[in-house]
Every structure is written in structure tokens, then in C-alpha cells.
PDB file of C-alpha atoms in Angstrom:
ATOM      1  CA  UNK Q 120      63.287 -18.621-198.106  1.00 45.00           C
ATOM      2  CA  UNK Q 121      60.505 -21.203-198.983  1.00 49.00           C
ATOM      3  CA  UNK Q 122      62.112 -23.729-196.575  1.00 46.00           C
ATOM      4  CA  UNK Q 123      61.503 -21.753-193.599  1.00 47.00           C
ATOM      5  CA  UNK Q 124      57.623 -21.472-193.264  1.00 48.00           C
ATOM      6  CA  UNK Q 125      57.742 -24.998-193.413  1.00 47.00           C
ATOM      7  CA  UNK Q 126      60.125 -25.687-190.606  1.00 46.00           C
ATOM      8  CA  UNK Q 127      57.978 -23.203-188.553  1.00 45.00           C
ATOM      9  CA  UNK Q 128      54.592 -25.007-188.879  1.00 44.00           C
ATOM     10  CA  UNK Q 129      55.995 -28.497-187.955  1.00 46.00           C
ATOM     11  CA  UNK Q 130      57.083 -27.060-184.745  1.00 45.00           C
ATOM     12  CA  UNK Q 131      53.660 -25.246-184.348  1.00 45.00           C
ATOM     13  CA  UNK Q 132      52.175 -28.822-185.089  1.00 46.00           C
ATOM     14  CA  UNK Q 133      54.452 -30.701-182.412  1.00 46.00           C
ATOM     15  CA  UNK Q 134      53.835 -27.850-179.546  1.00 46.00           C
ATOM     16  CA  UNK Q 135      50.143 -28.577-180.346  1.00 49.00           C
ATOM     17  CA  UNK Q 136      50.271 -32.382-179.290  1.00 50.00           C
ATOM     18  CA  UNK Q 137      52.465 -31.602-175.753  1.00 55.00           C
ATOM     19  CA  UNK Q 138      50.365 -33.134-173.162  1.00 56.00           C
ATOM     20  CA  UNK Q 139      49.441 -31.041-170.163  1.00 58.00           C
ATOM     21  CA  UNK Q 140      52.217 -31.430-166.799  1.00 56.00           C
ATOM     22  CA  UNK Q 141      50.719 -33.582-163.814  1.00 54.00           C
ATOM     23  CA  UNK Q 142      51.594 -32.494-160.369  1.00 53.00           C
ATOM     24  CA  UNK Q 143      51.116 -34.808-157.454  1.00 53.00           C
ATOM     25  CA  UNK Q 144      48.052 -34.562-155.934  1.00 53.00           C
ATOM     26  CA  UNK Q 145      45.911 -33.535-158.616  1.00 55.00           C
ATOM     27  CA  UNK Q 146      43.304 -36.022-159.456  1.00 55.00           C
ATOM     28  CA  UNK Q 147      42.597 -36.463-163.307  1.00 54.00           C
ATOM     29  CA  UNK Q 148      38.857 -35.243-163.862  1.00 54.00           C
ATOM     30  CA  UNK Q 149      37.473 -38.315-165.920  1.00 53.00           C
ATOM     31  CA  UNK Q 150      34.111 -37.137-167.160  1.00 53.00           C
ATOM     32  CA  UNK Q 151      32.149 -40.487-167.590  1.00 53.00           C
ATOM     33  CA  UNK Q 152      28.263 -39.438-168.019  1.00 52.00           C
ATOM     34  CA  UNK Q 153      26.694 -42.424-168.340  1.00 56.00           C
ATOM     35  CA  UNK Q 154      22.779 -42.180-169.557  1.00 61.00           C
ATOM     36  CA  UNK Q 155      23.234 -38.280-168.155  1.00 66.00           C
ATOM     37  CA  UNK Q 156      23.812 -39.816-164.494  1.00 69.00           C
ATOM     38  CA  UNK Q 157      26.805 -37.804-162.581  1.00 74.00           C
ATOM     39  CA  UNK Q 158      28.632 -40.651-160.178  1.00 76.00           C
ATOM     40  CA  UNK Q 159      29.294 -39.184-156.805  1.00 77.00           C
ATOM     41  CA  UNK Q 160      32.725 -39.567-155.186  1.00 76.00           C
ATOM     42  CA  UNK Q 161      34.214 -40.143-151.497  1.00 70.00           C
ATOM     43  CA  UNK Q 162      35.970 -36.533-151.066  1.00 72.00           C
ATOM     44  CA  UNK Q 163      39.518 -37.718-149.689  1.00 64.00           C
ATOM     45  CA  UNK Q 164      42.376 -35.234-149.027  1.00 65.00           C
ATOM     46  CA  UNK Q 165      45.419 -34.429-152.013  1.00 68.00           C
ATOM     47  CA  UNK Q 166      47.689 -36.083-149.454  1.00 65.00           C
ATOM     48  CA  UNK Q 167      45.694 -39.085-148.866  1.00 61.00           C
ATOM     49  CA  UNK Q 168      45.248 -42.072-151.335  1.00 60.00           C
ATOM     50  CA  UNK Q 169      43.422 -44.375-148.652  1.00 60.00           C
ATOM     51  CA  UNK Q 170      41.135 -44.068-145.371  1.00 62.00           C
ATOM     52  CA  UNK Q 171      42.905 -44.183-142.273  1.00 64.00           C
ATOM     53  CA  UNK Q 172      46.749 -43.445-141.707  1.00 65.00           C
ATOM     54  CA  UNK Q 173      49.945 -45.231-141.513  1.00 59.00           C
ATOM     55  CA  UNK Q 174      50.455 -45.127-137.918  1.00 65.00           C
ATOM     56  CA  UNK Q 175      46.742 -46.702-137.408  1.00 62.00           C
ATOM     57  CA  UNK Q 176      46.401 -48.599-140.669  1.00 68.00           C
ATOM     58  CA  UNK Q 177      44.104 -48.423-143.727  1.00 65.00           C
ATOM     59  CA  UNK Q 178      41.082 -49.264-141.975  1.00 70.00           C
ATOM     60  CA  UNK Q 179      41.154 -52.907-143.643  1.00 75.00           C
ATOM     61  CA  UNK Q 180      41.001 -54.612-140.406  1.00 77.00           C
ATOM     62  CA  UNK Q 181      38.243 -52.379-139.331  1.00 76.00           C
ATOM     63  CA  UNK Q 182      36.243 -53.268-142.386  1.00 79.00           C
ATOM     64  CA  UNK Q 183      36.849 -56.954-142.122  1.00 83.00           C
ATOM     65  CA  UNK Q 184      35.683 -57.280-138.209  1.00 87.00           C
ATOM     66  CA  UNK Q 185      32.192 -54.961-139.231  1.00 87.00           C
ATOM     67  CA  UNK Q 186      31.522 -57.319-142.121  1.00 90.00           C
ATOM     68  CA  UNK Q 187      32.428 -60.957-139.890  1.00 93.00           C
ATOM     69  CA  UNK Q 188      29.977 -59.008-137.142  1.00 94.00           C
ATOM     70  CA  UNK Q 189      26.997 -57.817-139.255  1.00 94.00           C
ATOM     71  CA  UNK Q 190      27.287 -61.880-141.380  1.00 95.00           C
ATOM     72  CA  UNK Q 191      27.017 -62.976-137.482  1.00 96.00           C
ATOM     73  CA  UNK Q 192      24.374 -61.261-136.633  1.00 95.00           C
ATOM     74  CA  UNK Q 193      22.486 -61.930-140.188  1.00 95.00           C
ATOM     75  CA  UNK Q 194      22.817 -65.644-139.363  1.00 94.00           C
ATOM     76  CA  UNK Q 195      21.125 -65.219-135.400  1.00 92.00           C
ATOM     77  CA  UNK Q 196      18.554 -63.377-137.312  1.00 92.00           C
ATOM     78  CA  UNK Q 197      17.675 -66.193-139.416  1.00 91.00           C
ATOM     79  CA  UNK Q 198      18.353 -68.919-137.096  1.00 90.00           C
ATOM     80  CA  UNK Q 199      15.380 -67.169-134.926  1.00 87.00           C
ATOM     81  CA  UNK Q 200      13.004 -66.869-137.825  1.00 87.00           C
ATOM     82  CA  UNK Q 201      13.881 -70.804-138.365  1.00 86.00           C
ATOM     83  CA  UNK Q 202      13.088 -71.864-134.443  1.00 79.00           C
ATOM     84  CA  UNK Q 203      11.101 -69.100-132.529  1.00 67.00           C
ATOM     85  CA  UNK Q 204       9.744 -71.651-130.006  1.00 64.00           C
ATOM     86  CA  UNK Q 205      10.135 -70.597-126.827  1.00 63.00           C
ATOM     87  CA  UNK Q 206      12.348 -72.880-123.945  1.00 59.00           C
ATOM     88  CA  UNK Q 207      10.261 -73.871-120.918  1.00 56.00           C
ATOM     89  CA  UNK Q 208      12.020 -72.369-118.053  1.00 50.00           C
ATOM     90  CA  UNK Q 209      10.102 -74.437-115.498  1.00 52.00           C
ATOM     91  CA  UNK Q 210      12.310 -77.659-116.584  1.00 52.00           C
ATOM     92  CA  UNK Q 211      15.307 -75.415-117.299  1.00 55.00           C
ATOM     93  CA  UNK Q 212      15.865 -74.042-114.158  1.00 65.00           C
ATOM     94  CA  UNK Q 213      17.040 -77.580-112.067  1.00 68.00           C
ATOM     95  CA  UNK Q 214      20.750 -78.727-112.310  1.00 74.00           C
ATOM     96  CA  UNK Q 215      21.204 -81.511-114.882  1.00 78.00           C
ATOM     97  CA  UNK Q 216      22.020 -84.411-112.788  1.00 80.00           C
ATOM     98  CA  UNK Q 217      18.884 -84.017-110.597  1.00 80.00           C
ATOM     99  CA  UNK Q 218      16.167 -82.939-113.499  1.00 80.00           C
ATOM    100  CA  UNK Q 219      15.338 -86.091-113.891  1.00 83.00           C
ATOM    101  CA  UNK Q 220      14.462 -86.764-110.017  1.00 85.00           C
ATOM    102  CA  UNK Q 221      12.287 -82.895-109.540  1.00 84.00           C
ATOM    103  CA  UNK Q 222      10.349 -84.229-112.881  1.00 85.00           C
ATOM    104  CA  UNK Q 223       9.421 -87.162-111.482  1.00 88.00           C
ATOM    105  CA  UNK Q 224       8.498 -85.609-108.448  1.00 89.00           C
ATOM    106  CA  UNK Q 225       6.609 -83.067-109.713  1.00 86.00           C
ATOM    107  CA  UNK Q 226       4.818 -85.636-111.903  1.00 90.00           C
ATOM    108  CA  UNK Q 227       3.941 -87.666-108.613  1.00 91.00           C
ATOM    109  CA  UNK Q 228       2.699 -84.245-106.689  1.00 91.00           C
ATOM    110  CA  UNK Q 229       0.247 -83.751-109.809  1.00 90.00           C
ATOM    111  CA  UNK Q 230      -1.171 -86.793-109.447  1.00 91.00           C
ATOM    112  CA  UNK Q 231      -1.549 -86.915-105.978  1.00 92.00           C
ATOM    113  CA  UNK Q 232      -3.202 -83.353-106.372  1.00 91.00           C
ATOM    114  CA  UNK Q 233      -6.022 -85.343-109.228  1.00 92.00           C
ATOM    115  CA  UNK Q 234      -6.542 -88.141-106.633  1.00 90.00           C
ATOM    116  CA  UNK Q 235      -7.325 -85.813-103.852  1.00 90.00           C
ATOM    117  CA  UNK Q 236      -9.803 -83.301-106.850  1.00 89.00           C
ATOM    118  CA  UNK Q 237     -11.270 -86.413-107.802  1.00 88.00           C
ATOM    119  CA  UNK Q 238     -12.371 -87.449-103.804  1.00 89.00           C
ATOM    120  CA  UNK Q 239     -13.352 -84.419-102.855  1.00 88.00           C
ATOM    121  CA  UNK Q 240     -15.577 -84.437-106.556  1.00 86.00           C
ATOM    122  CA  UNK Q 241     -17.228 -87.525-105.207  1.00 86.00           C
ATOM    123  CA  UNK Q 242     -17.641 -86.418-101.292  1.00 86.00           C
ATOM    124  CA  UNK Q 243     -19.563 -83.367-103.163  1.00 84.00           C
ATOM    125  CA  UNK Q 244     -21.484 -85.289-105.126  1.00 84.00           C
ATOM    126  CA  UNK Q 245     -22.636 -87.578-102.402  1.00 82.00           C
ATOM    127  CA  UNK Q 246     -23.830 -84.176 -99.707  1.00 81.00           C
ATOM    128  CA  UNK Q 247     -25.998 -83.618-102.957  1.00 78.00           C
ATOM    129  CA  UNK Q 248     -27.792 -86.911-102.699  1.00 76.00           C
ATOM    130  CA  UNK Q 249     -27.884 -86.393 -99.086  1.00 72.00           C
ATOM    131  CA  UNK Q 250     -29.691 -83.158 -99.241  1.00 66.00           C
ATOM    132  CA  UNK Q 251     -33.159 -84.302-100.497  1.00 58.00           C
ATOM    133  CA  UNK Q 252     -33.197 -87.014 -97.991  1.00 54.00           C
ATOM    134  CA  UNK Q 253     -32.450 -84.310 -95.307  1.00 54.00           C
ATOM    135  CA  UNK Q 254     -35.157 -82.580 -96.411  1.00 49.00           C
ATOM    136  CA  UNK Q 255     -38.177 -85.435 -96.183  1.00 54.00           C
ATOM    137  CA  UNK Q 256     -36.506 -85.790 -92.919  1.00 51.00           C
ATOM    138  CA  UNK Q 257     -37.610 -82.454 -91.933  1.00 50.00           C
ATOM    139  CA  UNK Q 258     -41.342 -82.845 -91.660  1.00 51.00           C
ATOM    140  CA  UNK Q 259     -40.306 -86.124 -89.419  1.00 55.00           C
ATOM    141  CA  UNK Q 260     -38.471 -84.041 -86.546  1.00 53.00           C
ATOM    142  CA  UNK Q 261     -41.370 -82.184 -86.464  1.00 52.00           C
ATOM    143  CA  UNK Q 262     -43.123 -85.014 -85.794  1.00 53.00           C
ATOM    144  CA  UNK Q 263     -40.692 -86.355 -83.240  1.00 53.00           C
ATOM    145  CA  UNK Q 264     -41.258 -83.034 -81.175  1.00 51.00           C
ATOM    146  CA  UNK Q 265     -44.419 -83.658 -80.621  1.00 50.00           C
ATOM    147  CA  UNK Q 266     -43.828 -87.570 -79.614  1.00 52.00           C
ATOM    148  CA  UNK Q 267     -40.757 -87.363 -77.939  1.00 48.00           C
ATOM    149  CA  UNK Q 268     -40.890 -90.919 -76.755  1.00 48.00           C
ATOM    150  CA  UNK Q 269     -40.681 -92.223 -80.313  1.00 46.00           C
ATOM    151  CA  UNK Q 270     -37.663 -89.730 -81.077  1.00 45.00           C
ATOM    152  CA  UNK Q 271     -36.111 -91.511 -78.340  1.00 47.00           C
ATOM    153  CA  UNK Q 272     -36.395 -94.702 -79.764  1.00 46.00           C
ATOM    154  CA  UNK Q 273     -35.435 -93.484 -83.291  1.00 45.00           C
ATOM    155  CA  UNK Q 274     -32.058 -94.436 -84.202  1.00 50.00           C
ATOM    156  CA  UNK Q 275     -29.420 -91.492 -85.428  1.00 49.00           C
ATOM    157  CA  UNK Q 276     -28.727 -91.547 -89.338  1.00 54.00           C
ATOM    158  CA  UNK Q 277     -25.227 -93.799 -90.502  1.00 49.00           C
ATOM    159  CA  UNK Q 278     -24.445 -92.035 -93.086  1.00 50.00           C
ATOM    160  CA  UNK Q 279     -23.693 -88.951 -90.544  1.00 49.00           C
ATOM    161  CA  UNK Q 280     -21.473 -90.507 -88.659  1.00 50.00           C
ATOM    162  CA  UNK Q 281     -20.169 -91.719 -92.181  1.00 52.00           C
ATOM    163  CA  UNK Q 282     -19.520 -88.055 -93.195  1.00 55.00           C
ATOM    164  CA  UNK Q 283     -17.969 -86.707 -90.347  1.00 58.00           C
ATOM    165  CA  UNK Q 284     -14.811 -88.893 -89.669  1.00 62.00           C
ATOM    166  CA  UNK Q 285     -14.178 -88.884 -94.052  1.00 75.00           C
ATOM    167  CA  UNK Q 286     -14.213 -84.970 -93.648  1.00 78.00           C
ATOM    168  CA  UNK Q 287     -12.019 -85.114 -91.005  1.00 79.00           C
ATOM    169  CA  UNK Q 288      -9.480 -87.394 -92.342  1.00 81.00           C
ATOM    170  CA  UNK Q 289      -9.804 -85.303 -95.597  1.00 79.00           C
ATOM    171  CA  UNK Q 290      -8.587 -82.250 -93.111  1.00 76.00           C
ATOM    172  CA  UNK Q 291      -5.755 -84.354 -91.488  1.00 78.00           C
ATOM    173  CA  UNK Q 292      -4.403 -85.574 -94.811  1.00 76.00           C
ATOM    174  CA  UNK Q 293      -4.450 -81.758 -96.046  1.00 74.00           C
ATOM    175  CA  UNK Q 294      -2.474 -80.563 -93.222  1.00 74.00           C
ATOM    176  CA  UNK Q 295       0.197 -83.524 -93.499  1.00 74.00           C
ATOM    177  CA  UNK Q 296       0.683 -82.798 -97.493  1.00 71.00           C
ATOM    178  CA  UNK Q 297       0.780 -78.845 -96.506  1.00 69.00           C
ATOM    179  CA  UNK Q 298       3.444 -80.386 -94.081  1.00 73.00           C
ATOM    180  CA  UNK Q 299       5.601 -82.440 -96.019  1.00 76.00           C
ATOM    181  CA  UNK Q 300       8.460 -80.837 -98.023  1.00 77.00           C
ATOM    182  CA  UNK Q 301       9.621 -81.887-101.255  1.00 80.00           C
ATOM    183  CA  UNK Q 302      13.181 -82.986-101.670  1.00 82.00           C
ATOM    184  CA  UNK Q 303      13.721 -79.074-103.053  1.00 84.00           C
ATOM    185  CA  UNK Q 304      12.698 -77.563 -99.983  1.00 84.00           C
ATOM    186  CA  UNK Q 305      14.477 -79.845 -97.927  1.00 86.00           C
ATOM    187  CA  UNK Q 306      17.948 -79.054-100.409  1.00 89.00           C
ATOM    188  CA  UNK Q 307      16.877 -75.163-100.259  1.00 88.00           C
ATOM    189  CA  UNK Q 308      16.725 -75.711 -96.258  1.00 89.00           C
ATOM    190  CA  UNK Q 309      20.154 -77.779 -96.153  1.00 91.00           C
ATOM    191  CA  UNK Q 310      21.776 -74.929 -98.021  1.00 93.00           C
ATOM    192  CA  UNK Q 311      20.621 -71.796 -95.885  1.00 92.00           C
ATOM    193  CA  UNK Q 312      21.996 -73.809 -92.922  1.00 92.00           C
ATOM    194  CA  UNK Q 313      25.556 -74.133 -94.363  1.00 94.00           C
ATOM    195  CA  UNK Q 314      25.303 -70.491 -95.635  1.00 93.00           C
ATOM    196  CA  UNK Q 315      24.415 -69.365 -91.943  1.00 94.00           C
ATOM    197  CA  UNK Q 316      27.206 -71.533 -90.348  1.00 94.00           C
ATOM    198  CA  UNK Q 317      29.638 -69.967 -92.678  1.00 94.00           C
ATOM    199  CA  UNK Q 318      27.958 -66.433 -91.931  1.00 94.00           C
ATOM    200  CA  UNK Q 319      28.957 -67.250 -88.270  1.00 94.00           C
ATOM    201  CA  UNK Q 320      32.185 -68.843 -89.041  1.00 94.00           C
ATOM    202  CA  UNK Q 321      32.803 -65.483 -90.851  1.00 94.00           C
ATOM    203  CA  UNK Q 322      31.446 -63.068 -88.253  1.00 94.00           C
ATOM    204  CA  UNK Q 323      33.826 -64.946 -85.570  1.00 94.00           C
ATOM    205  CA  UNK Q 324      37.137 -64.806 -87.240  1.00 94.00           C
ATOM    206  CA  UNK Q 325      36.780 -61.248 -88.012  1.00 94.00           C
ATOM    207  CA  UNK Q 326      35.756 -60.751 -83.957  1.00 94.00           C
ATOM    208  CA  UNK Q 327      38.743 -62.381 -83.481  1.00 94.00           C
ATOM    209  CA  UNK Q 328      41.300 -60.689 -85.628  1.00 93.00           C
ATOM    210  CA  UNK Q 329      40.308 -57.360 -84.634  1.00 94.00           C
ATOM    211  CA  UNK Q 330      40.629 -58.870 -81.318  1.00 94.00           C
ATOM    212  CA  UNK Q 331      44.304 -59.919 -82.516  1.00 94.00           C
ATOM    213  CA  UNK Q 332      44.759 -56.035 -84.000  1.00 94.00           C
ATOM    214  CA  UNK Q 333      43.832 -54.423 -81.245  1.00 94.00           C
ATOM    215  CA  UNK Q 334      46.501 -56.521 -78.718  1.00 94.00           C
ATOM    216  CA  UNK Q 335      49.368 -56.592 -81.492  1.00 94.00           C
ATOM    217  CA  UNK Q 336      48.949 -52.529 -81.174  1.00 94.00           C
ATOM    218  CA  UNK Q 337      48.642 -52.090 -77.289  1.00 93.00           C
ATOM    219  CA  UNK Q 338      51.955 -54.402 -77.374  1.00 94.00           C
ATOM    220  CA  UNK Q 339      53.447 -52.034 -79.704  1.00 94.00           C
ATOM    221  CA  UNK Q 340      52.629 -49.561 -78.114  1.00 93.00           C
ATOM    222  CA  UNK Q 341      53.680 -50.460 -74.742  1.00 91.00           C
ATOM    223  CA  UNK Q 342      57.213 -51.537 -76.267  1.00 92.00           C
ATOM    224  CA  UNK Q 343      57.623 -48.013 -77.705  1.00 93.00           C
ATOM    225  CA  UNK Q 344      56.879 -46.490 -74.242  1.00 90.00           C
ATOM    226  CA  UNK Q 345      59.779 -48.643 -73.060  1.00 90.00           C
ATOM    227  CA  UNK Q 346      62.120 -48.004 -75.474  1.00 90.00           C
ATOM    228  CA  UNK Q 347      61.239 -44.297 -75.322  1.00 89.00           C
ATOM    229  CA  UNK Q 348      61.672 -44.610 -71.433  1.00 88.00           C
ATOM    230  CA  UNK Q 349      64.779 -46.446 -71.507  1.00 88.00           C
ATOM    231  CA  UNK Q 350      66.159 -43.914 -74.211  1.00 89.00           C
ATOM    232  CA  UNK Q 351      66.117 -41.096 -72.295  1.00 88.00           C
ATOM    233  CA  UNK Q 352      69.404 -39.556 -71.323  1.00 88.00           C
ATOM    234  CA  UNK Q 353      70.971 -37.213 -68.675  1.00 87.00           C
ATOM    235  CA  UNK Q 354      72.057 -33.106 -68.840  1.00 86.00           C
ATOM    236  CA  UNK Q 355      75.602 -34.765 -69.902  1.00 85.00           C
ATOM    237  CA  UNK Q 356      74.056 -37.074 -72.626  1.00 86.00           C
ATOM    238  CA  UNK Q 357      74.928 -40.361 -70.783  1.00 88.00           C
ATOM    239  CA  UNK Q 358      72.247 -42.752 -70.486  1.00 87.00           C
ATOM    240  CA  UNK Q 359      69.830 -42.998 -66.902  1.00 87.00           C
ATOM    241  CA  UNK Q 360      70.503 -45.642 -64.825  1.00 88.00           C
ATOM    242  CA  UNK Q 361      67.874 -44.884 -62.169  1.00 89.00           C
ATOM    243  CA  UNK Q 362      64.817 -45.101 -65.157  1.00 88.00           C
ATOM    244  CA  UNK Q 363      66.389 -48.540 -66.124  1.00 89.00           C
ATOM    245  CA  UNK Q 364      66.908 -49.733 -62.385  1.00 91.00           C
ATOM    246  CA  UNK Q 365      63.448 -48.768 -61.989  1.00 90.00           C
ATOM    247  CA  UNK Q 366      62.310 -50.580 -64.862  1.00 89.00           C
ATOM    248  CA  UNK Q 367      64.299 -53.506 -64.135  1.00 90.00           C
ATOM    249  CA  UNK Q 368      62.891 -53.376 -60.652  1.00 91.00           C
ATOM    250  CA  UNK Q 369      58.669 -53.058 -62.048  1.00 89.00           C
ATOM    251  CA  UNK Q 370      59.771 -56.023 -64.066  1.00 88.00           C
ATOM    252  CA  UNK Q 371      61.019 -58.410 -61.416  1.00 90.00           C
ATOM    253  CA  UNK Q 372      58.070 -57.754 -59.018  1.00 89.00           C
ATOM    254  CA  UNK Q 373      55.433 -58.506 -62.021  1.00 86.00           C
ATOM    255  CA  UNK Q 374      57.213 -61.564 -62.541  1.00 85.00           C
ATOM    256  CA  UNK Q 375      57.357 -62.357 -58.873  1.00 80.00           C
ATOM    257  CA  UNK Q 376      53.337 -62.610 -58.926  1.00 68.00           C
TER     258      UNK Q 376
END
């Protein structure tokens, strides 16, 4: 009698320590508070222990490309905070192999254009210091008017006749630089030509092959007319002799001319 109270705590004691069944699916509820902070968790689905699926794959490729993209795109970022000079576009825009020959030109066309500022600075400069002369000169006609005989025998002013041809070689030179072309231009020129003989070349061989369709199909369809004509067959079902005599006949006098 005293052994069995004993017997029925220790299995009261061992029921006590079972642990709890696990199904599959359920997610053990770890309570970690750290500092009173609650951690937030990805809500997945019981039946899923990754993202994605097996027929498209855990998403681990995904992730790698969006990580190699964004570490691409961090080092174009800070490559342009390095070197934010801007190209020149003017020097850009030639073909390699003949940069060197439109710089020089254009280097040559600038100074001519400084030569020609500079003479037309000094031909300026020198109607200024002809203006005050012009001006004690007026007084003097006035004079002249009223002797005419000594206007006569005045001589005309040089530097006139000085001014005049300088202004108009000034004008001829303008027009002859407005004129030339520059070895662009002249390129630009060469290749609109090609591009409007091939235009033509173009233009022509489609006249012609539609020429070529349309005569392929008026001799097909003049061959089916024949064969239809020569197909034909009498109330009996036996072929007619008098359409192909006929046509035999046609054929022979076209032949004959």
C-alpha cells in the first residue's frame, strides 16, 4: 500500500516534462524582446520555406543580377561626380582619320577671319582721320564756287582715289571667301551626288521590274487563254481540231510577218 503513491507521482512527474508535438508547418514562436523592441518578420506561406518556387527558382539569381546592377550603377554615379567636364562636341563630331585636317582648317579660317577684322579696324580708323580734313575742306568748295576757274585748276584729293579701289577689293575678296567651300562642304556636296545617283539607280530598276511584272503576267496570261482554247472539247468529249487548225493557222501567218 505505501509503494503505490509513490509509483503514481513519478509518472505524474515524467508526463510533466513531455514536450509539446510539432506538426509541419508550424513555425516555433521564439519570443526574443530585445531592449522591449518587437522584430518584424517577412510573412511567408506554411508551405513555403523560401521566395519563389521550384519550377522558377528561389529568386537567388534574381537577387544577384539587382545587386551586380544597382553596384553598376553606384560606380557611373561616382565616376560622374569624379569627371563632370563636359566633351566638346564641335571636335567630336568629325571622323577620326580626318579631325586632324577640319582642325587645321578651321584654325586657318579663324585666322583669316582676324586678318580681314584687323584691316577693316584700320580702313575705319583711317575714314576717321579723313573726316576732319573733309571738313576744313568744306569752307574751300565754297570758295571754289564762287571762282570756278581756280576749282578747275585744283587737283582732286589722292587719298580718294586711294579709298575707293581698297573698298572695292575689300568687297571682291568678301564675295570670293563667301564663295569658296571648305573641304566639308565640298565632301557634304560629293556625298548628296552619290546618294542622288543611287536614288535614280533605285527609281530605274524598280521602273523596270514592274515593267518585267507586268509582261511576265500578260504572257501568262495569254498562255492560259491558249491552253484554255486548245482544251476545249466537242458534244462527244473528243478534242477540236478546227480551234487548233485555227490556232495553228494565226500562228504561221504572225510568223510569216
Amino acid at each position: 500500500m505505501d509503494l503505490l503513491p509513490s509509483f503514481s507521482f513519478s509518472v505524474c512527474s515524467f508526463s510533466l516534462c513531455w514536450p509539446k508535438p510539432h506538426f509541419k508547418g508550424q513555425s516555433k514562436s521564439k519570443k526574443n524582446f530585445t531592449s522591449g523592441v518587437k522584430t518584424k518578420k517577412k510573412w511567408v506561406p506554411q508551405h513555403k520555406h523560401f521566395d519563389g518556387s521550384l519550377g522558377e527558382g528561389q529568386g537567388f539569381a534574381f537577387k544577384r543580377k539587382q545587386k551586380a546592377k544597382n553596384e553598376y550603377f553606384k560606380l557611373l554615379r561616382r565616376e560622374k561626380k569624379k569627371t563632370p567636364a563636359p566633351k566638346n562636341v564641335y571636335e567630336d563630331e568629325y571622323p577620326e582619320h580626318l579631325k586632324h585636317l577640319y582642325l587645321a582648317e578651321k584654325e586657318q579660317l579663324k585666322n583669316e577671319a582676324w586678318a580681314n577684322r584687323v584691316k577693316r579696324s584700320k580702313l575705319r580708323m583711317k575714314d576717321k582721320e579723313e573726316d576732319p580734313s573733309e571738313a576744313d575742306a568744306a569752307p574751300q568748295m565754297d570758295q571754289n564756287e564762287e571762282n570756278p576757274s581756280t576749282s578747275e585748276e585744283a587737283e582732286p584729293n589722292p587719298d580718294t582715289k586711294q579709298t575707293e579701289p581698297s573698298e572695292k577689293e575689300e568687297q571682291i575678296r568678301m564675295r570670293k571667301k563667301l564663295l569658296k567651300k571648305t573641304s566639308y562642304q565640298k565632301t557634304q556636296e560629293e556625298f548628296e551626288k552619290i546618294q542622288e545617283n543611287r536614288r535614280k539607280k533605285q527609281e530605274e530598276y524598280l521602273k523596270n521590274k514592274q515593267q518585267r511584272e507586268e509582261a511576265i503576267q500578260k504572257y501568262k496570261q495569254k498562255k492560259m487563254e491558249t491552253y484554255q482554247m486548245l482544251c476545249k472539247k466537242t458534244k462527244k468529249g473528243q478534242p477540236n481540231l478546227n480551234l487548233q487548225m485555227e490556232y495553228l493557222l494565226q500562228k504561221i501567218q504572225r510568223t510569216d510577218k
